[in-house]
Amino acid sequence: MNYSIGEVSDMTGIPISTLRYYDKEGMFPNILRSSGGIRIFTEDEINIIGVIECLKATGMHIKEIKEFLFWCQEGDVSLHKRCKLFYNRLEEVEKQLRKLDQVYHSLKFKCWYYDKAVAAGTENAVKNLPDSEIPADLRKYKI
């Protein structure tokens, strides 16, 4: 199926300007164009966009993503490099998840803290509570 840039933007939530940038950067090497020069997106470009967004979410820079997409164009000769890249990204996401888990629990502690303060009408009611009065699952996240 073929899609216009507007349809792809609507489908993916990615601004048209970003899709144009990706094309300008050569990230859609086989994109079709109409006789008037309008981009015609296919499932191939939709799949590439999915990979780009996935890798961006791991903290990869566009330059690195472009290199990965070039490796894909190389075919089987770059399989080991591509495999290694995804293991590296997986490791990076695992680090991010550990950090987010810490943030999540710290926020849970603060929610508990302020729920108690609001219920008591004063922060003084919880400000200097001994650890034994803090729920066990939140103690180590006290901030």
Short mmCIF file of N, CA and C in Angstrom, two decimals:
data_model
loop_
_atom_site.label_atom_id
_atom_site.label_comp_id
_atom_site.label_asym_id
_atom_site.label_seq_id
_atom_site.Cartn_x
_atom_site.Cartn_y
_atom_site.Cartn_z
N MET A 1 0.84 -1.18 0.00
CA MET A 1 0.00 0.00 0.00
C MET A 1 0.88 1.24 0.00
N ASN A 2 0.43 2.29 -0.61
CA ASN A 2 1.17 3.54 -0.67
C ASN A 2 0.51 4.59 0.20
N TYR A 3 1.34 5.47 0.77
CA TYR A 3 0.86 6.50 1.67
C TYR A 3 1.51 7.83 1.31
N SER A 4 0.77 8.90 1.57
CA SER A 4 1.34 10.24 1.43
C SER A 4 2.10 10.58 2.71
N ILE A 5 2.89 11.62 2.66
CA ILE A 5 3.65 12.02 3.84
C ILE A 5 2.70 12.42 4.98
N GLY A 6 1.57 13.03 4.63
CA GLY A 6 0.59 13.40 5.65
C GLY A 6 -0.03 12.18 6.31
N GLU A 7 -0.33 11.17 5.51
CA GLU A 7 -0.89 9.93 6.06
C GLU A 7 0.12 9.25 7.00
N VAL A 8 1.38 9.25 6.59
CA VAL A 8 2.41 8.63 7.42
C VAL A 8 2.57 9.42 8.72
N SER A 9 2.52 10.73 8.62
CA SER A 9 2.60 11.57 9.81
C SER A 9 1.44 11.26 10.76
N ASP A 10 0.24 11.14 10.21
CA ASP A 10 -0.94 10.82 11.03
C ASP A 10 -0.81 9.43 11.66
N MET A 11 -0.31 8.47 10.89
CA MET A 11 -0.20 7.09 11.37
C MET A 11 0.83 6.96 12.49
N THR A 12 1.93 7.69 12.36
CA THR A 12 3.06 7.51 13.27
C THR A 12 3.16 8.57 14.36
N GLY A 13 2.49 9.70 14.15
CA GLY A 13 2.61 10.81 15.10
C GLY A 13 3.90 11.60 14.90
N ILE A 14 4.62 11.31 13.83
CA ILE A 14 5.88 12.00 13.55
C ILE A 14 5.57 13.20 12.65
N PRO A 15 6.04 14.38 13.02
CA PRO A 15 5.76 15.56 12.19
C PRO A 15 6.27 15.40 10.75
N ILE A 16 5.56 16.01 9.84
CA ILE A 16 5.95 15.97 8.43
C ILE A 16 7.37 16.49 8.25
N SER A 17 7.72 17.53 8.99
CA SER A 17 9.07 18.10 8.87
C SER A 17 10.14 17.08 9.25
N THR A 18 9.86 16.25 10.23
CA THR A 18 10.81 15.21 10.64
C THR A 18 10.92 14.14 9.57
N LEU A 19 9.80 13.75 8.97
CA LEU A 19 9.83 12.76 7.89
C LEU A 19 10.63 13.31 6.70
N ARG A 20 10.46 14.58 6.40
CA ARG A 20 11.24 15.20 5.31
C ARG A 20 12.72 15.19 5.66
N TYR A 21 13.02 15.48 6.92
CA TYR A 21 14.42 15.46 7.37
C TYR A 21 15.02 14.07 7.21
N TYR A 22 14.29 13.06 7.63
CA TYR A 22 14.78 11.68 7.47
C TYR A 22 15.08 11.38 6.01
N ASP A 23 14.19 11.82 5.13
CA ASP A 23 14.40 11.59 3.70
C ASP A 23 15.63 12.36 3.21
N LYS A 24 15.73 13.61 3.60
CA LYS A 24 16.88 14.43 3.21
C LYS A 24 18.20 13.80 3.67
N GLU A 25 18.17 13.15 4.81
CA GLU A 25 19.36 12.50 5.36
C GLU A 25 19.64 11.14 4.72
N GLY A 26 18.79 10.74 3.79
CA GLY A 26 19.01 9.48 3.08
C GLY A 26 18.54 8.24 3.80
N MET A 27 17.63 8.41 4.74
CA MET A 27 17.18 7.28 5.52
C MET A 27 16.11 6.44 4.81
N PHE A 28 15.60 6.96 3.71
CA PHE A 28 14.64 6.22 2.88
C PHE A 28 15.25 6.08 1.48
N PRO A 29 16.25 5.26 1.34
CA PRO A 29 17.00 5.21 0.08
C PRO A 29 16.19 4.79 -1.14
N ASN A 30 15.12 4.08 -0.93
CA ASN A 30 14.33 3.58 -2.06
C ASN A 30 12.95 4.21 -2.15
N ILE A 31 12.77 5.37 -1.53
CA ILE A 31 11.45 5.98 -1.53
C ILE A 31 11.06 6.36 -2.96
N LEU A 32 9.81 6.10 -3.25
CA LEU A 32 9.27 6.43 -4.57
C LEU A 32 8.82 7.88 -4.58
N ARG A 33 8.75 8.44 -5.78
CA ARG A 33 8.23 9.80 -5.93
C ARG A 33 7.27 9.82 -7.10
N SER A 34 6.26 10.66 -6.95
CA SER A 34 5.31 10.82 -8.04
C SER A 34 5.96 11.63 -9.16
N SER A 35 5.28 11.76 -10.27
CA SER A 35 5.82 12.55 -11.38
C SER A 35 6.03 14.00 -10.97
N GLY A 36 5.30 14.45 -9.96
CA GLY A 36 5.46 15.81 -9.44
C GLY A 36 6.48 15.91 -8.31
N GLY A 37 7.16 14.81 -8.01
CA GLY A 37 8.19 14.82 -6.97
C GLY A 37 7.68 14.59 -5.56
N ILE A 38 6.43 14.24 -5.43
CA ILE A 38 5.85 14.00 -4.09
C ILE A 38 6.26 12.61 -3.62
N ARG A 39 6.69 12.56 -2.36
CA ARG A 39 7.11 11.28 -1.76
C ARG A 39 5.93 10.32 -1.68
N ILE A 40 6.23 9.07 -2.03
CA ILE A 40 5.23 8.00 -1.91
C ILE A 40 5.82 6.97 -0.96
N PHE A 41 5.24 6.89 0.22
CA PHE A 41 5.72 5.96 1.24
C PHE A 41 5.07 4.60 1.06
N THR A 42 5.87 3.55 1.26
CA THR A 42 5.38 2.18 1.20
C THR A 42 5.59 1.53 2.57
N GLU A 43 5.23 0.27 2.68
CA GLU A 43 5.45 -0.46 3.93
C GLU A 43 6.94 -0.48 4.30
N ASP A 44 7.81 -0.47 3.29
CA ASP A 44 9.26 -0.46 3.57
C ASP A 44 9.64 0.78 4.37
N GLU A 45 9.16 1.94 3.95
CA GLU A 45 9.48 3.17 4.68
C GLU A 45 8.82 3.18 6.06
N ILE A 46 7.61 2.64 6.14
CA ILE A 46 6.94 2.56 7.45
C ILE A 46 7.77 1.71 8.40
N ASN A 47 8.31 0.60 7.90
CA ASN A 47 9.16 -0.27 8.73
C ASN A 47 10.45 0.45 9.13
N ILE A 48 11.03 1.19 8.19
CA ILE A 48 12.25 1.95 8.51
C ILE A 48 11.96 2.98 9.59
N ILE A 49 10.83 3.64 9.49
CA ILE A 49 10.44 4.63 10.51
C ILE A 49 10.33 3.95 11.87
N GLY A 50 9.77 2.76 11.91
CA GLY A 50 9.67 2.03 13.17
C GLY A 50 11.03 1.75 13.78
N VAL A 51 11.99 1.36 12.94
CA VAL A 51 13.35 1.10 13.41
C VAL A 51 14.00 2.40 13.89
N ILE A 52 13.84 3.47 13.12
CA ILE A 52 14.42 4.76 13.50
C ILE A 52 13.90 5.18 14.87
N GLU A 53 12.59 5.13 15.04
CA GLU A 53 11.99 5.57 16.30
C GLU A 53 12.41 4.68 17.46
N CYS A 54 12.52 3.39 17.21
CA CYS A 54 12.98 2.46 18.24
C CYS A 54 14.40 2.82 18.67
N LEU A 55 15.28 2.99 17.71
CA LEU A 55 16.67 3.28 18.03
C LEU A 55 16.82 4.66 18.67
N LYS A 56 16.04 5.64 18.21
CA LYS A 56 16.07 6.95 18.84
C LYS A 56 15.67 6.85 20.31
N ALA A 57 14.66 6.03 20.59
CA ALA A 57 14.17 5.88 21.96
C ALA A 57 15.23 5.27 22.88
N THR A 58 16.21 4.58 22.29
CA THR A 58 17.29 4.01 23.11
C THR A 58 18.40 5.02 23.36
N GLY A 59 18.27 6.21 22.76
CA GLY A 59 19.30 7.24 22.94
C GLY A 59 20.28 7.34 21.78
N MET A 60 20.05 6.57 20.74
CA MET A 60 20.94 6.63 19.58
C MET A 60 20.75 7.94 18.83
N HIS A 61 21.84 8.46 18.31
CA HIS A 61 21.81 9.69 17.52
C HIS A 61 21.51 9.36 16.06
N ILE A 62 20.98 10.34 15.36
CA ILE A 62 20.60 10.15 13.95
C ILE A 62 21.79 9.68 13.13
N LYS A 63 22.96 10.21 13.38
CA LYS A 63 24.15 9.80 12.63
C LYS A 63 24.39 8.29 12.76
N GLU A 64 24.24 7.78 13.98
CA GLU A 64 24.43 6.35 14.23
C GLU A 64 23.32 5.52 13.58
N ILE A 65 22.11 6.05 13.60
CA ILE A 65 21.00 5.34 12.97
C ILE A 65 21.20 5.27 11.47
N LYS A 66 21.68 6.37 10.89
CA LYS A 66 21.97 6.38 9.46
C LYS A 66 23.01 5.32 9.12
N GLU A 67 24.02 5.19 9.98
CA GLU A 67 25.04 4.17 9.75
C GLU A 67 24.43 2.77 9.79
N PHE A 68 23.56 2.53 10.76
CA PHE A 68 22.88 1.24 10.84
C PHE A 68 22.07 0.98 9.56
N LEU A 69 21.33 1.98 9.10
CA LEU A 69 20.53 1.80 7.89
C LEU A 69 21.43 1.53 6.68
N PHE A 70 22.60 2.14 6.66
CA PHE A 70 23.56 1.84 5.59
C PHE A 70 24.00 0.38 5.68
N TRP A 71 24.25 -0.10 6.90
CA TRP A 71 24.64 -1.50 7.08
C TRP A 71 23.55 -2.42 6.53
N CYS A 72 22.29 -2.04 6.75
CA CYS A 72 21.18 -2.85 6.23
C CYS A 72 21.26 -2.93 4.71
N GLN A 73 21.63 -1.85 4.08
CA GLN A 73 21.76 -1.82 2.62
C GLN A 73 22.89 -2.74 2.16
N GLU A 74 23.90 -2.91 3.00
CA GLU A 74 25.05 -3.76 2.64
C GLU A 74 24.68 -5.24 2.56
N GLY A 75 23.63 -5.61 3.25
CA GLY A 75 23.22 -7.01 3.24
C GLY A 75 23.94 -7.83 4.30
N ASP A 76 24.10 -9.12 4.01
CA ASP A 76 24.61 -10.08 4.99
C ASP A 76 26.02 -9.78 5.49
N VAL A 77 26.79 -9.04 4.73
CA VAL A 77 28.17 -8.74 5.14
C VAL A 77 28.20 -7.97 6.47
N SER A 78 27.10 -7.29 6.80
CA SER A 78 27.07 -6.48 8.03
C SER A 78 26.22 -7.10 9.15
N LEU A 79 25.85 -8.34 8.99
CA LEU A 79 24.98 -8.97 9.99
C LEU A 79 25.56 -8.92 11.40
N HIS A 80 26.84 -9.21 11.54
CA HIS A 80 27.46 -9.22 12.87
C HIS A 80 27.45 -7.83 13.49
N LYS A 81 27.71 -6.80 12.70
CA LYS A 81 27.69 -5.43 13.21
C LYS A 81 26.28 -5.05 13.67
N ARG A 82 25.29 -5.43 12.88
CA ARG A 82 23.92 -5.09 13.23
C ARG A 82 23.47 -5.84 14.49
N CYS A 83 23.85 -7.09 14.58
CA CYS A 83 23.52 -7.88 15.76
C CYS A 83 24.15 -7.26 17.01
N LYS A 84 25.41 -6.89 16.91
CA LYS A 84 26.12 -6.28 18.04
C LYS A 84 25.46 -4.96 18.43
N LEU A 85 25.07 -4.18 17.44
CA LEU A 85 24.41 -2.91 17.72
C LEU A 85 23.16 -3.13 18.56
N PHE A 86 22.34 -4.12 18.21
CA PHE A 86 21.11 -4.34 18.96
C PHE A 86 21.39 -4.86 20.37
N TYR A 87 22.42 -5.66 20.54
CA TYR A 87 22.77 -6.08 21.91
C TYR A 87 23.25 -4.89 22.73
N ASN A 88 24.00 -3.98 22.10
CA ASN A 88 24.44 -2.77 22.79
C ASN A 88 23.25 -1.90 23.18
N ARG A 89 22.29 -1.78 22.26
CA ARG A 89 21.10 -0.96 22.55
C ARG A 89 20.28 -1.61 23.67
N LEU A 90 20.19 -2.93 23.64
CA LEU A 90 19.47 -3.64 24.69
C LEU A 90 20.11 -3.37 26.05
N GLU A 91 21.42 -3.40 26.10
CA GLU A 91 22.14 -3.12 27.35
C GLU A 91 21.85 -1.68 27.80
N GLU A 92 21.83 -0.75 26.86
CA GLU A 92 21.54 0.64 27.19
C GLU A 92 20.12 0.79 27.74
N VAL A 93 19.17 0.12 27.13
CA VAL A 93 17.78 0.21 27.60
C VAL A 93 17.65 -0.43 28.98
N GLU A 94 18.37 -1.50 29.23
CA GLU A 94 18.34 -2.11 30.56
C GLU A 94 18.85 -1.11 31.61
N LYS A 95 19.89 -0.35 31.28
CA LYS A 95 20.38 0.69 32.20
C LYS A 95 19.31 1.75 32.41
N GLN A 96 18.67 2.16 31.32
CA GLN A 96 17.61 3.16 31.42
C GLN A 96 16.47 2.65 32.29
N LEU A 97 16.11 1.38 32.14
CA LEU A 97 15.03 0.81 32.93
C LEU A 97 15.38 0.79 34.42
N ARG A 98 16.63 0.46 34.73
CA ARG A 98 17.04 0.47 36.14
C ARG A 98 16.93 1.88 36.72
N LYS A 99 17.35 2.85 35.93
CA LYS A 99 17.28 4.24 36.37
C LYS A 99 15.81 4.67 36.52
N LEU A 100 14.98 4.31 35.56
CA LEU A 100 13.56 4.64 35.64
C LEU A 100 12.88 3.95 36.82
N ASP A 101 13.30 2.75 37.13
CA ASP A 101 12.74 2.04 38.28
C ASP A 101 13.05 2.81 39.56
N GLN A 102 14.26 3.33 39.66
CA GLN A 102 14.64 4.15 40.82
C GLN A 102 13.76 5.40 40.89
N VAL A 103 13.59 6.07 39.76
CA VAL A 103 12.76 7.27 39.71
C VAL A 103 11.32 6.93 40.08
N TYR A 104 10.80 5.84 39.53
CA TYR A 104 9.43 5.40 39.81
C TYR A 104 9.21 5.21 41.32
N HIS A 105 10.11 4.50 41.95
CA HIS A 105 9.95 4.24 43.39
C HIS A 105 10.15 5.50 44.22
N SER A 106 11.03 6.37 43.78
CA SER A 106 11.20 7.65 44.49
C SER A 106 9.92 8.47 44.41
N LEU A 107 9.28 8.45 43.25
CA LEU A 107 8.01 9.16 43.10
C LEU A 107 6.92 8.51 43.95
N LYS A 108 6.92 7.19 44.02
CA LYS A 108 5.94 6.50 44.87
C LYS A 108 6.14 6.91 46.33
N PHE A 109 7.41 7.02 46.75
CA PHE A 109 7.68 7.46 48.12
C PHE A 109 7.11 8.85 48.34
N LYS A 110 7.37 9.75 47.38
CA LYS A 110 6.90 11.13 47.54
C LYS A 110 5.37 11.19 47.54
N CYS A 111 4.73 10.36 46.74
CA CYS A 111 3.26 10.32 46.76
C CYS A 111 2.77 9.89 48.14
N TRP A 112 3.38 8.84 48.68
CA TRP A 112 3.01 8.37 50.02
C TRP A 112 3.24 9.50 51.04
N TYR A 113 4.42 10.12 50.95
CA TYR A 113 4.81 11.19 51.87
C TYR A 113 3.77 12.31 51.87
N TYR A 114 3.43 12.79 50.68
CA TYR A 114 2.51 13.91 50.60
C TYR A 114 1.07 13.50 50.90
N ASP A 115 0.69 12.27 50.60
CA ASP A 115 -0.63 11.79 51.02
C ASP A 115 -0.75 11.87 52.54
N LYS A 116 0.29 11.44 53.24
CA LYS A 116 0.29 11.48 54.71
C LYS A 116 0.26 12.92 55.21
N ALA A 117 1.06 13.78 54.57
CA ALA A 117 1.11 15.18 55.00
C ALA A 117 -0.23 15.87 54.78
N VAL A 118 -0.84 15.62 53.62
CA VAL A 118 -2.14 16.22 53.32
C VAL A 118 -3.18 15.71 54.31
N ALA A 119 -3.19 14.42 54.58
CA ALA A 119 -4.16 13.84 55.51
C ALA A 119 -4.01 14.43 56.91
N ALA A 120 -2.75 14.69 57.30
CA ALA A 120 -2.50 15.25 58.63
C ALA A 120 -2.66 16.77 58.65
N GLY A 121 -2.64 17.38 57.48
CA GLY A 121 -2.77 18.84 57.42
C GLY A 121 -1.45 19.57 57.61
N THR A 122 -0.38 18.79 57.74
CA THR A 122 0.94 19.41 57.92
C THR A 122 2.04 18.44 57.50
N GLU A 123 3.06 19.01 56.94
CA GLU A 123 4.21 18.20 56.55
C GLU A 123 4.99 17.73 57.77
N ASN A 124 4.87 18.46 58.84
CA ASN A 124 5.58 18.09 60.06
C ASN A 124 5.20 16.69 60.55
N ALA A 125 4.02 16.23 60.18
CA ALA A 125 3.55 14.91 60.61
C ALA A 125 4.38 13.78 60.01
N VAL A 126 5.03 14.04 58.89
CA VAL A 126 5.80 12.98 58.23
C VAL A 126 7.28 13.33 58.04
N LYS A 127 7.60 14.57 58.26
CA LYS A 127 8.95 15.06 57.96
C LYS A 127 10.04 14.27 58.67
N ASN A 128 9.84 13.95 59.90
CA ASN A 128 10.88 13.29 60.69
C ASN A 128 10.46 11.91 61.20
N LEU A 129 9.63 11.24 60.42
CA LEU A 129 9.19 9.91 60.82
C LEU A 129 10.38 8.95 60.86
N PRO A 130 10.44 8.08 61.83
CA PRO A 130 11.49 7.06 61.81
C PRO A 130 11.23 6.08 60.67
N ASP A 131 12.28 5.48 60.17
CA ASP A 131 12.15 4.54 59.05
C ASP A 131 11.14 3.44 59.33
N SER A 132 11.02 3.05 60.57
CA SER A 132 10.10 1.96 60.91
C SER A 132 8.63 2.31 60.61
N GLU A 133 8.33 3.60 60.48
CA GLU A 133 6.96 4.02 60.19
C GLU A 133 6.74 4.29 58.70
N ILE A 134 7.78 4.13 57.93
CA ILE A 134 7.67 4.26 56.47
C ILE A 134 7.44 2.86 55.92
N PRO A 135 6.51 2.69 54.98
CA PRO A 135 6.30 1.35 54.41
C PRO A 135 7.61 0.73 53.95
N ALA A 136 7.79 -0.53 54.27
CA ALA A 136 9.06 -1.23 54.00
C ALA A 136 9.48 -1.14 52.54
N ASP A 137 8.51 -1.23 51.61
CA ASP A 137 8.87 -1.21 50.20
C ASP A 137 9.29 0.17 49.71
N LEU A 138 9.11 1.21 50.54
CA LEU A 138 9.48 2.57 50.15
C LEU A 138 10.69 3.12 50.89
N ARG A 139 11.11 2.46 51.94
CA ARG A 139 12.18 3.01 52.78
C ARG A 139 13.45 3.36 52.02
N LYS A 140 13.88 2.46 51.17
CA LYS A 140 15.16 2.71 50.52
C LYS A 140 15.07 3.78 49.42
N TYR A 141 13.85 4.23 49.15
CA TYR A 141 13.67 5.27 48.12
C TYR A 141 13.39 6.64 48.73
N LYS A 142 13.55 6.73 50.04
CA LYS A 142 13.31 7.98 50.75
C LYS A 142 14.24 9.06 50.21
N ILE A 143 13.62 10.14 49.75
CA ILE A 143 14.42 11.26 49.25
C ILE A 143 13.99 12.55 49.92
#
